[in-house]
mmCIF file of C-alpha atoms in Angstrom:
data_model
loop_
_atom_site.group_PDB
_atom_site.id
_atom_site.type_symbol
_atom_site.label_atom_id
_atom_site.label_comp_id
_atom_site.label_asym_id
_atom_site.label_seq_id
_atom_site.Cartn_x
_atom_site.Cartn_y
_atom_site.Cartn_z
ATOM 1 C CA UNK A 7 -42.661 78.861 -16.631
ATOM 2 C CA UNK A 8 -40.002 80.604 -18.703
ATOM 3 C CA UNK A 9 -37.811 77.287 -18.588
ATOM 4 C CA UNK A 10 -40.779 75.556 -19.961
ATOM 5 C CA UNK A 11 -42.294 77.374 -22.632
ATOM 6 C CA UNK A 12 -39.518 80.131 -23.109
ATOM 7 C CA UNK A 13 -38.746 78.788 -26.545
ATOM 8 C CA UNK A 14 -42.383 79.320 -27.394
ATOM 9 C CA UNK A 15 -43.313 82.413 -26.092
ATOM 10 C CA UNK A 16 -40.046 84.099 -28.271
ATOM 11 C CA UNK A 17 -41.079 82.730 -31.162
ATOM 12 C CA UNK A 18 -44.850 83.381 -30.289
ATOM 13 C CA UNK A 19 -44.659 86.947 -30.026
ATOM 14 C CA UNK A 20 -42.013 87.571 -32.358
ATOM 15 C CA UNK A 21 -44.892 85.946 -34.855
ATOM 16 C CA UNK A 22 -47.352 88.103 -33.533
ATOM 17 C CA UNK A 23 -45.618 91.213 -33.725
ATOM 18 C CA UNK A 24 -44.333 90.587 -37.448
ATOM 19 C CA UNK A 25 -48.069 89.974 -38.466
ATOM 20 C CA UNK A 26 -48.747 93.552 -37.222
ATOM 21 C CA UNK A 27 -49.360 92.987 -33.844
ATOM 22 C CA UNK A 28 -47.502 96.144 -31.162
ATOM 23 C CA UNK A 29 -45.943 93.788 -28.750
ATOM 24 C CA UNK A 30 -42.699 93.607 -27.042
ATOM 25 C CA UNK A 31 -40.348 91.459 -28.944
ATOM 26 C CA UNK A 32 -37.097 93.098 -29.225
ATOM 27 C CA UNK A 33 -37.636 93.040 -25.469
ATOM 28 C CA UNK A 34 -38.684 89.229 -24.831
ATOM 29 C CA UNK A 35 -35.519 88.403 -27.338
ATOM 30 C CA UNK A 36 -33.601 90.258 -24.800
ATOM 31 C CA UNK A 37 -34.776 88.997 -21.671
ATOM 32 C CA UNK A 38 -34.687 85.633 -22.974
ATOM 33 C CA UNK A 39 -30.990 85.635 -24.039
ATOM 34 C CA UNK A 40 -29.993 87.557 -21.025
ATOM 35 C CA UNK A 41 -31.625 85.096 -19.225
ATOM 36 C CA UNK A 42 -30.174 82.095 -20.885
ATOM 37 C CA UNK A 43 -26.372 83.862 -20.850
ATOM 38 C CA UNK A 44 -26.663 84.289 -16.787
ATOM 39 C CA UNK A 45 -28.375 81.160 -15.374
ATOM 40 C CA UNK A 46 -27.750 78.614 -18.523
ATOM 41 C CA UNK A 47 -31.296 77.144 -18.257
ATOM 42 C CA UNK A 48 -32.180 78.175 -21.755
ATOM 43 C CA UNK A 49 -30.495 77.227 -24.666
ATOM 44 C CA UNK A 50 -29.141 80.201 -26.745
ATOM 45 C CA UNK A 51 -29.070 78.376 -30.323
ATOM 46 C CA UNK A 52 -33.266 77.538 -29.572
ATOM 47 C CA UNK A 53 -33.938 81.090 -28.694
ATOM 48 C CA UNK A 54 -32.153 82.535 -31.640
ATOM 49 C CA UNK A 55 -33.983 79.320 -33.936
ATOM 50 C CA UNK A 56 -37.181 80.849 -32.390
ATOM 51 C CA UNK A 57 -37.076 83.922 -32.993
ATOM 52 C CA UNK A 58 -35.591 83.809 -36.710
ATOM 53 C CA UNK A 59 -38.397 81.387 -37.323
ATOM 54 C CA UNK A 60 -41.155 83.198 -35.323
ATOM 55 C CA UNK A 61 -39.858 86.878 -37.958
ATOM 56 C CA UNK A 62 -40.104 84.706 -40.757
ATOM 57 C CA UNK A 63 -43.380 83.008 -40.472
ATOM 58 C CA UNK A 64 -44.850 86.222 -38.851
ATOM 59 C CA UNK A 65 -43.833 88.667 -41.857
ATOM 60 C CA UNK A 66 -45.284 86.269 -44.643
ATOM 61 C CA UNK A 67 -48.645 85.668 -42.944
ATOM 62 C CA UNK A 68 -48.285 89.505 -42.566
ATOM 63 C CA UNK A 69 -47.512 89.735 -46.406
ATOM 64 C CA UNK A 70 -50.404 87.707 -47.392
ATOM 65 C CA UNK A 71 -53.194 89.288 -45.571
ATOM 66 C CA UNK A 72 -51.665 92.874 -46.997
ATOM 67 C CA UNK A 73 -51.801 91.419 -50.488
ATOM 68 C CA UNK A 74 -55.523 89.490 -50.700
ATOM 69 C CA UNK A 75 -57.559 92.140 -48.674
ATOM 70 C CA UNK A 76 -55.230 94.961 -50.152
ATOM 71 C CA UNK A 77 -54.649 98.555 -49.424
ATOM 72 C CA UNK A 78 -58.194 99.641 -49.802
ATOM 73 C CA UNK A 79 -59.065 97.035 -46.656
ATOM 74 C CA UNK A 80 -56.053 98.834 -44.776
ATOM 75 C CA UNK A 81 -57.256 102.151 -45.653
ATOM 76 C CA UNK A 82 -60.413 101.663 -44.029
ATOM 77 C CA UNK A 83 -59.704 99.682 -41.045
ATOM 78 C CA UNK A 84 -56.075 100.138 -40.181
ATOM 79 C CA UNK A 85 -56.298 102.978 -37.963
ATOM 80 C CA UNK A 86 -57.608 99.945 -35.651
ATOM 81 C CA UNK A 87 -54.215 98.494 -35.280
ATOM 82 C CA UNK A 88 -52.180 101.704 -35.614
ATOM 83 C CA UNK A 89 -52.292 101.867 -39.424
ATOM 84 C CA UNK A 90 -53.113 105.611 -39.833
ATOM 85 C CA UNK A 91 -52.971 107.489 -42.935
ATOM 86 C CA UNK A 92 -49.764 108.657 -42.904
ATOM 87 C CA UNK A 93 -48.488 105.460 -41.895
ATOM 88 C CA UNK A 94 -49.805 104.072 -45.261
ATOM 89 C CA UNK A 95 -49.218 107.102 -47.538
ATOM 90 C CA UNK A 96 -45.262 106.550 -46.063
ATOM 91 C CA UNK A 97 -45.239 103.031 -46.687
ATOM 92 C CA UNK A 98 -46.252 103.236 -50.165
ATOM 93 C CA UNK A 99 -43.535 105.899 -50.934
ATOM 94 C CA UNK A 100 -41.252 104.135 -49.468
ATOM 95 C CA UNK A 101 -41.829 100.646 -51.249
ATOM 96 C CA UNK A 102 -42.309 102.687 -54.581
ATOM 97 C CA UNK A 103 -38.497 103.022 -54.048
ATOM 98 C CA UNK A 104 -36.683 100.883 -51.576
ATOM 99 C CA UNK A 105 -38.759 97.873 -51.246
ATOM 100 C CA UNK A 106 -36.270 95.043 -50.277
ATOM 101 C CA UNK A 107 -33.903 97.450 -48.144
ATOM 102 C CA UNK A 108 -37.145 98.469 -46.474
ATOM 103 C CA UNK A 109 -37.784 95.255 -45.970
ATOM 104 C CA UNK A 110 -34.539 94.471 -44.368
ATOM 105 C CA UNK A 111 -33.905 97.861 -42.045
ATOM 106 C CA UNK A 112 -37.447 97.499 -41.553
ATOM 107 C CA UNK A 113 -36.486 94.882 -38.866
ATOM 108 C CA UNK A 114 -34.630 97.259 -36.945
ATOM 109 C CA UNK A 115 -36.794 100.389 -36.705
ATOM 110 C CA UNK A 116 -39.972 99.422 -34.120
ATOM 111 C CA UNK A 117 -42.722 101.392 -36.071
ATOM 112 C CA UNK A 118 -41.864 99.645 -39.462
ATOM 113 C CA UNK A 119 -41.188 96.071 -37.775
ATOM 114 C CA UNK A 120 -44.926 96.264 -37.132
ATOM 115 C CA UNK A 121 -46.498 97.380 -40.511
ATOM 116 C CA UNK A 122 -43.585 96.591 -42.621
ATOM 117 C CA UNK A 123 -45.225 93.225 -44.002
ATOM 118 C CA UNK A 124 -48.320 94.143 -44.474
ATOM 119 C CA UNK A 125 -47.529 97.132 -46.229
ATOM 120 C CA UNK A 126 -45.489 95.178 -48.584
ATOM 121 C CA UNK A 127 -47.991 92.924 -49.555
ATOM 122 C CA UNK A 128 -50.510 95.307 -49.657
ATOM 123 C CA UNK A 129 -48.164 97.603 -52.239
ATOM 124 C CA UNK A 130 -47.668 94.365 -54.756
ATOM 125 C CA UNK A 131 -43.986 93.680 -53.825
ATOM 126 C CA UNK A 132 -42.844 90.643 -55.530
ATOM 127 C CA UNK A 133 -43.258 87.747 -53.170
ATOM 128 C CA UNK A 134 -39.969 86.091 -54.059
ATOM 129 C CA UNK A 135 -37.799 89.644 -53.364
ATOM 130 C CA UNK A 136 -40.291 90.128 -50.156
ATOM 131 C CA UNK A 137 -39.003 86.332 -48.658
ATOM 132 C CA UNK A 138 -35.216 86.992 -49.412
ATOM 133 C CA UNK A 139 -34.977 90.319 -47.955
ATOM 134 C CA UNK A 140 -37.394 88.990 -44.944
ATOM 135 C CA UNK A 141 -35.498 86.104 -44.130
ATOM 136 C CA UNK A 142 -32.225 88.628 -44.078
ATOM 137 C CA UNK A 143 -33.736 91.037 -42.082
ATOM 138 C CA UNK A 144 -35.024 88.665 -39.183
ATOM 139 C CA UNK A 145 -31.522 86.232 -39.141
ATOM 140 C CA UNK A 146 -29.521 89.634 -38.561
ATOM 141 C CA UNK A 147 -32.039 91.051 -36.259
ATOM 142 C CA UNK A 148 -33.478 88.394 -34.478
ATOM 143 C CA UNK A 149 -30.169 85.952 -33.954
ATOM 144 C CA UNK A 150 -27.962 89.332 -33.447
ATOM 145 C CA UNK A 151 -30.141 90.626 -30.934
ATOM 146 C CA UNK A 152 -30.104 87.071 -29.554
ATOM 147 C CA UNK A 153 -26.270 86.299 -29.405
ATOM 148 C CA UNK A 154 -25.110 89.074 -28.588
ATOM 149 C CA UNK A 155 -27.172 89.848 -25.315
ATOM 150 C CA UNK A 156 -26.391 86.202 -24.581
ATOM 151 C CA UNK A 157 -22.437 86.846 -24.421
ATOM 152 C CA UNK A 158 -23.419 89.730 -22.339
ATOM 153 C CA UNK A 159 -25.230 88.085 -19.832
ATOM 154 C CA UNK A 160 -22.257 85.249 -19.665
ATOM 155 C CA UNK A 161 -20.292 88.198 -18.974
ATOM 156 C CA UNK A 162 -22.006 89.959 -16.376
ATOM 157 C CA UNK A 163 -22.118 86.487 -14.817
ATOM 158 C CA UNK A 164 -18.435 86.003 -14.382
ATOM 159 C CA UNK A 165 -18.215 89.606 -12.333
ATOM 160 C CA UNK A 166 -19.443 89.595 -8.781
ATOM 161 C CA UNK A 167 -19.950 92.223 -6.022
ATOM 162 C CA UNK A 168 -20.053 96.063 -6.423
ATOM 163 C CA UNK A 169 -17.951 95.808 -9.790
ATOM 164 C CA UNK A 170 -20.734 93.441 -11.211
ATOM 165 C CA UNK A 171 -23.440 96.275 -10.075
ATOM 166 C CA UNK A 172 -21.603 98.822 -11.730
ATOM 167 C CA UNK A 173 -20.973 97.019 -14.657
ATOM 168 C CA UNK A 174 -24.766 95.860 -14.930
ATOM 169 C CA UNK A 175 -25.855 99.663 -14.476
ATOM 170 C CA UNK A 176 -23.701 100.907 -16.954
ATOM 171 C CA UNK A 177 -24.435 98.535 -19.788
ATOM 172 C CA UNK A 178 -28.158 98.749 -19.109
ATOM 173 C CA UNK A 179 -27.383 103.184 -19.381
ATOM 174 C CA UNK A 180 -25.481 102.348 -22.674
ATOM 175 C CA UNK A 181 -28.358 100.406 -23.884
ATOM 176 C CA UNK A 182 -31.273 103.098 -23.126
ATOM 177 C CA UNK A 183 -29.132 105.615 -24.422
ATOM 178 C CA UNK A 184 -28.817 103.648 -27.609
ATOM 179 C CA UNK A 185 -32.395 102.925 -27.825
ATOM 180 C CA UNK A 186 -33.509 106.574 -26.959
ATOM 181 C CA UNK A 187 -30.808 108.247 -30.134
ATOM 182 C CA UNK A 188 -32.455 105.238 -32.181
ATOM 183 C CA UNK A 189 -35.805 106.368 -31.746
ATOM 184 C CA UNK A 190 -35.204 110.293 -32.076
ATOM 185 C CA UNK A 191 -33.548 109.423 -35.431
ATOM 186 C CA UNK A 192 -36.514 106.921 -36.392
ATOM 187 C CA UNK A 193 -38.950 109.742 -36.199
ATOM 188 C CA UNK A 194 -36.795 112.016 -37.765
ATOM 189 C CA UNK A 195 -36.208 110.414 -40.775
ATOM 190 C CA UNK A 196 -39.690 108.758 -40.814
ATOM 191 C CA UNK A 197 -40.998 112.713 -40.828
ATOM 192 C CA UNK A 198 -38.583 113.672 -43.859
ATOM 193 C CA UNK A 199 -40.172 110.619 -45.843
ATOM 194 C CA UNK A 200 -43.179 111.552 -44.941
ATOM 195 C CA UNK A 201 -43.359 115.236 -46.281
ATOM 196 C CA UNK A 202 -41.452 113.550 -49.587
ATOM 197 C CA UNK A 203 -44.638 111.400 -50.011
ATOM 198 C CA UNK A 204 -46.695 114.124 -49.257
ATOM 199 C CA UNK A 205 -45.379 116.197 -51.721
ATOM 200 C CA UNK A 206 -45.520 113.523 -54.142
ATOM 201 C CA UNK A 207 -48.695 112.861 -53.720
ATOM 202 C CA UNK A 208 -49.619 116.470 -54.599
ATOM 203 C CA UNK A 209 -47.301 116.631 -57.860
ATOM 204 C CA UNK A 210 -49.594 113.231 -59.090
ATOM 205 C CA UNK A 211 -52.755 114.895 -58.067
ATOM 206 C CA UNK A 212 -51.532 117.892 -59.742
ATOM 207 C CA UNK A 213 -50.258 116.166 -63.361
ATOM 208 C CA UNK A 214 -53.673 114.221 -63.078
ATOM 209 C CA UNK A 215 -55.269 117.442 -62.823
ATOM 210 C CA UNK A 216 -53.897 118.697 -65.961
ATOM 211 C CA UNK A 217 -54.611 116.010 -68.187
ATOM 212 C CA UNK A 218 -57.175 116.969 -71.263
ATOM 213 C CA UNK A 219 -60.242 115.504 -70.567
#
């Protein structure tokens, strides 16, 4: 099945998951290539293609349905899909200020690769900036990801016995370690933004305030 429609299912859910959808892509990107590096019955050029077309297509239907139904519609229904309102009050402070390199780091950081379109068309970012800084962010992430866990399966390949094992367990420790310092960083910085937009929020609220009537 994975020789037959592995092509499809990267670029499937990487689609999916760019719309705003939580599934597993870095993880299906991974599998994929380390699949295609050890046994050679995947092409690693398609799988890369995939995936950089699957983040591409996925984040601009994400974009549009963020900008025609707007933040109002996410507001009110986006704690359905994870949306919550913190979630949104972050993403507009953030795309008040960093739009494109949000876009593009966005790709790399799980909780933003999720939302990250739709909060950008939702908060009016210029569609053309939106694309370039899209199309960026899902070549680096999506054919990195791919290539190089592809030379890393062709490498584990080449080892056999005990030395292969060890060489296997190690990389996969590297990786979770990796993943884990990622993700207690993510949240970390995600919580300092946070309390920045909160505290903007109250400063607007409080110059509105004061405003002669």
């Amino acid at each position: 099945m994975l020789i037959q429609y592995g092509y499809g299912v990267v670029g499937i859910t990487v689609m999916f998951e760019s719309m705003g959808l939580p599934l597993p892509a870095e993880s299906v990107i991974i599998a994929a290539s380390l699949y295609a590096g050890s046994t050679h019955h995947l092409e690693i050029r398609w799988i890369a293609l995939a995936a950089v077309l699957g983040a591409i297509m996925g984040d601009n239907i994400g974009y549009l349905i963020g900008h025609h139904f707007g933040y109002g519609i996410l507001k009110k229904h986006g704690q359905k899909v994870g949306l919550t309102e913190e979630r949104l009050m972050l993403g507009r402070y953030l795309f008040r200020r960093h739009g494109g390199i949000v876009v593009f780091l966005g790709r790399f950081v799980a909780v933003l690769r999720v939302f990250v379109a739709l909060l950008a068309g939702a908060n009016r970012m210029p569609w053309h900036s939106f694309l370039f800084f899209n199309a960026l962010g899902g070549i680096c992430w999506a054919g990195g990801y791919a290539f190089v866990t592809y030379e890393l399966g062709k490498q584990i390949e080449k080892i056999t016995g005990p030395v292969g094992i060890a060489m296997a367990v190690v990389g996969v420790c590297c990786l979770i370690g990796a993943l884990v310092f990622l993700k207690k960083n993510e949240k970390r910085l995600t919580d300092e933004a946070l309390r920045q937009a909160e505290e903007d929020e109250k400063r607007e609220e409080s110059r509105v305030d004061k405003k002669p009537s």
